[in-house]
Every structure is written in C-alpha cells, then in structure tokens.
Amino acid sequence: MRLPINMFGTGILIIALLFASCSDNNETPPEETPPVVTPPTTPEPEPEPDGPYVYDHDLDYDAEAFLNAYKGTAYKGPHRVPGTVEAEDFDEGAQDVAYFESDNKTADGYRNGHAVDIRGDGSASGGYYIGEVQPGEWMCYTIEVDEDGAYTIDTYCTKGDGSEGSFYFEVDGRGASRSIAIPQGGWTDFTKKATATDIQLSKGKHVLKYYGSTPGNVDKFVFTRTGDLKELSNSFTYPVTKAMTNPLFVEFESPMYNSWMKGPLYTADASARVWNIDGKEVLYVYASHDMEPAQGCDRMDRYHVFSTEDMVNWTDHGEIMNAATVKKQAGWGCEGFMWAPDCVYNPANETYYFYFPHPTSASNWNSTWRIGVATSKYPNKEFRVRGYVEGMSAEIDPCVFIDDDGQPYIYNGGGGKMYGGKLKKDDWTKLDGAMTAMTGMVDFHEGAWVHKRNGVYYLSYADNNPGANRLRYATSNSPLGPWIYQDIYLQPTTCDTSHGSIVEYKGQWYAFYHTSDVSGQGNLRSVCVDKLYYNSDGTIKEVKQTRGQK
C-alpha cells in the first residue's frame, strides 16, 4: 500500500487529560520534605556512546505495523468507501482496542452490553446515534477503500449546549485531520454536518478513528472521493529565518501530532538565554511545543530552539529532542508530555545542559515526573539524553540558575509546591545535597524562574488565578530564599495558563510569556516577548503587553 509508508502509525494510547488540582496554600511549609522519584527496579541502559549524531525526525511510525497489531474486528463490515458508515456500527473489540469509553455504563437495545453510549432516536440515520462522546473518547471503524484518493468525510453531528466543540480523525494510528468544529443545534438535530477534507486513503483496508475533543452527538460518516492520492511527506528543512512580531514563531511550520500534516508552530513556556556565539551576543529561546490536534497538554513533544540577534529576525533551528529520543537514548519515558524546559551553559567543559520534565508513565504521569538532562557542545543541536537528576521531587518546570561564582542551582515545582537545591559544580547532572522547599511566595502555582540583578535574586512564577494565571515575583538575598513576595508583573493574557522567563539582552531586559491569541485554544499557545523595566528601588514595573501590535 502506498499510504502506510508515508504516514505515521503507533499503538493507541489513552491517558488522563486533566491537570493536577492546584494547591490552595499560599506557602509551602518550611519543614516539608520533597518527595523523590523512586528509582526503577530494573537497570536502565547507559546513554548511547558519543559518535555520529542521528536525530530521529520521523519517529519510525509504521502504519502497516499498526494494522497488523490491531485486534478490533469490523461490525457489519468492513465498511465500503466511498459510502456511508453509521456511527453506532463501530468495530467489535475490547475497551482501549475498538473504542474508549470513560464510564462503565452499558448500552441498552442496539448492541447492548457495550459501554459506548448508543441512543435511539427517529431523527438519526438508521434510528441510532452515539450520544455524549466525551473528551478523550473514541471509536474505531474498519473500512475498505475501493480506490486510491483524497476523500472528504462529512460527519453528521451536533452539540446542543451552545459551547464550542471539536473532534478529529486518525487513520491507521496517526492523525489524518486537524481539529474540526462540531456544529451547534439541538442535541438530535442531525441535519447539520462538519466536513473533514483532504483525507488521504490508499486502496485497501484501513482503521478510521473518531476522536472526541469535546462532548457531542454523532450520527454517521459519509465518504466522498474528491481527487488523487498525494505523495505525503512530513519532512522539514532547517534552519529557517523569518522576521516577526508578537506572537512569535507561528509563521514557522509544525508537524501535526503523529501525522504527515503540517500547520502553525505553537510554542509555550519560553526559557530565554543569551550565549556568546563567535563573539556575538545571541538570544536563544528553548520552548515547549503544543502539537495539534491537542488533547489537554499530553501531546506536547518535539522541542524546538529559536535564536535572534536583533529581536526582529528569528531562526527556527528545528527539533532537538522528542519523547522517542528519551526512550531510545535513556530507556524511560512515554509518548508526549514534554513540558517546560530550560537550558544553561557550563564554560568549564564548554557544554550546554538541557533540562526537561518527562514522566515515566502516561497512565500515571502526574506522580512519575523526572527532570531529564541532555547535553551538547552546541546550543541548538545534537543533544544526547544523559539520564535524569536523581533526588528531585516528582514535579515539573525545571529552572537552572548560575550564580556569579559559577555555582549552579536547580528548581522545580507545580501544584503549589516548589523546591530548590544545588547541582554539583563538577557534574551538572547531579544534586549537591538535598532539595529544600522554597518559602515566602504568595499563591505559587508553577513555572519558577530565577534571575539576578544588582545583587538581588528574583523568583518569578505563575499564580493560581482561576482561568487566567498571572505572573508574580518575589526577591531574596540568597538563591534558595527565604523569598519575600513583591507583586504581579504580568497580568493575564488570553490563555488560562501563564509561564515566563526574564532575561537581559544588549542592555535591555525582556519578559517572555505565552498567549492563545492565534489558536483561541488554551492548549495551543504562542510565545510572546515584551520589554521589562525596573523601578529605582529594584521592583519590577508591570509589563505592557504588545500582542498584535507593530
């Protein structure tokens, strides 16, 4: 088959989509001992030896392997394409194989015994429909395509509560469409339809998956051939340089999650650093990567590095790491969940250290976080995973601060808890002593960032303001506190989350943060930057956001 060799395929993975509940406490008790990640009982492989560097851009997705491993069987099928597939005629098979249903209630009547919510109604085609498809729920359909080609899928569906909703399709285990809006109407008004275009299908057997991102009712799918099959490719050429203003980086292209499709590059959680490269001051941004279609924040993957020498022209140096890299080079981790990173430079050994949070388990992600470490002789390529920092709490958002005497400090935290400690001066992959709880912050949530100015240490972070996090800061005369709370320096953006970094570049201080201005979705974010100023007493002035302005 021509299609499978061009598109990605992986086994289906369903995970929890909600963030951990935020702590209501304003401060972490000073006597608290941070929890640590329990080392695995089986030895992990040594990092691969230094040698010719090969980065796995395509992640070795194999659609044919997916089809061979798929255990579902066609119900009233396989369904012929072009043609109509009734939503209630999903494949036979177990939970997590042919479908995923978030509750254990079984259907009555048609196909009773299944947990999928099949409902009867005279307005539905065939008298039945799938009701209340919740976020993260899905159904698979085995189809038999009569002819190679590009197809549209008209999905007759509706959402009756007035709120926005969406879904998307996968074919043979990889993304086949972008997010598609569900039409508004009565809950059984199946005269409305949403159309997915340019679905590439080769002749023969395939497995179509309908993936619900928000609640909705689904009646049927109508397939129509509209053109020839395209030669598909997910290849990208880097570096790419473009002039841009806020929001940054969306003019670069990005792969869709597990797909050959391309779209805007969504980024968040910017860690801004300034390096001296061949005698020039260059500002680098290490950002997390929100991948479309998003499911919560579980599909963040494929870290990119960006740089600028003038704050106008930005270069995308491409991907430096993905979840598959961690698994391949270090032997731990899961799909997705590559959250807010940081990067620092050690002049003693001329090495860049890239720190990233990543859990060992997708099904138990919130309690299995590790702070991974990768190193490179370059700021923008060839990072190799060296393992993780043992002894750190199972929290997120690592930040590393290098004091004037060359002593590195590392911090992480989330859900109202934050910890800090020293790294060994001669080995920045290991702690020098225990992590301790940071105290004195007001309404700490996540996203710690530490910088120093005129002998004062500044700790900035995101708060818990419901649905509209702000960026606050505290100060200290020590890199490990205790901290004295000061104020809010960045008000809410269009995004429910917030995460920032503060850096001085060519004599001007800058605040990096993110918004959802471009996508309108809080899990498809875009990095922004604005100038930051201090008052004469060292306090930070509130940042004026210039999003969308020239």
Phi, psi and omega in degrees: 000141183281326185294311186302331183283352181253345185244157183281157173209131174221165174296154184282137184226124177243134186224169174293140187250353187263143176291159176294148179297142181280149178287144177271352181284141177279334181226151173270129182304137184295335182276359183294136175261123183294137174292151180238158177287129177284124180300149180294155181280341178255143182296143178268153179292150174292147175304146182300143184297153176296140181180199177305128185271130178231120177261131184273089182290320187271354176061013175058038177292139187222101182294323180296321178295324177298312180298321179293329183270345184294129185256358177285160178231148185294138173255120186058039185209197012293150183283131183282137178234125007294155179154191183245137177239122177286134184300326182286352181262048176290166185296153169283144179154174184279166170306140182072007176241296180264342180198166169227125180237131188280346175239171185259006180292135180263153181284149174256151176080239184301123180055044180297153185101340176277147178282340180297137186281085176274129181239150176257137177195137183294341180279349182270148176298127182076359176088359182223159175209169174265122183256150173051052173291111186274162177305129180091352177274151182206162175223144178253148180224123175278124182239155176238111185271126183283333185210137173309144174165176170267136186232154165257150172238111174272114180258116178274109188206171182200157176225123192255005183261004177085352180268158180288148179211163182204167174208175174206171181245147166241151174231122178057037172088006177222158186300136179239351178212162169276178179297138184239128182288137176276132180293151178271149179167192174293156185295342176237026176272088184265024171278346182269152180216156173239137188247125171262127183251161171061039175278116186272119183228126173273162180297137177120197186277139174215163174243115178266135176239127171268123185241114181276127176263337178214162182301145178184162177252139187232131182257305185199167177235131179242120182262132177226129177283131185237352182180187182280156175293135181267153170280116190262147178207141176248023183283149178225149179247125179235158358280160177231132181240132178216148173279139181201159173239180180301141350287151184274157165075347183290345178279351171276157180272154179221146172286148169288160182294125179052044186211161173276350185285156180236150178203195179294154178268111179262131184226158180206175169057047187294128170253109185260129181224150179245124179240152173268110182246110180053043177083001180248143173280120180235130178268127179247145174238125174253116188232153169285167189229108175281121183255135180266142357286136183276148169228099189058226174242022183284339186260018175288127185197172173062071179300137174249159174236135180236153178215159177208152174245357183217005181065012176239308179268121184244140178249127171269112180276357177094188184283140176245344182194151172218174182299325179294327177298316181298313180298319183289316186272333185239346175082017177218171178110187184210184177284143176067206176057039173262090189268198192305122182256180171209162180214137178224163183242133177253107182292339182297320179242011177052050184230140174266135180246120181253120182251136184212144175271137180201131181275162177275342186221129177287330182279343180227043191296325189290344181242008182237025179295142168233156174259100181284158178227131173232150182232156178202158172273358181236152179280348191226015181192168171058040175279131178247133180288125181257352181133216178217163182279105181290142179096354178276153179292157180280065180234181188248188168056064177291145172220137179239130179241132179253117181283174185298333180273007179086002179283123177272140175239145180234144182227152167202164180169163178184162178062029177095357181243140178218141181228153177217156179189174179270148165261153178295136182296329182262002179202097185282013173258359185229146176286150172248084186097183185273153171287147178234154180286134176276139183232161174103347180285155175252123174059043177294136175242299184192184171071045180293143176215131182241130173220169184230139178212127178051041177081000181255136177267132180245129174247113177253154187193165176269143179261190185257014183310117190303122175071001183202069182302145175247166175255122180248175175207157176226165182230164180200164172261012178218144180292347178246019176077193007293153185262147176247118183296142181244291187187183172268131177247348175221120178286171181303147172261203176277002184253147179289329178266167173212148181197129186218170172220156182233131184212149174261132181220118179053044175084357180243136175272144181229147174247123174259144181202185177222159179224176171242030183304318187283311187272332187076007180239134183291348177252013171229089192255169180222133180288142174229163177217141175217159179292146180236138183233153178249148170281169183296336179270006178092353176286157184266132174285150178297132183287132174273116182280130182245034181299132177077002179258149177275000000 
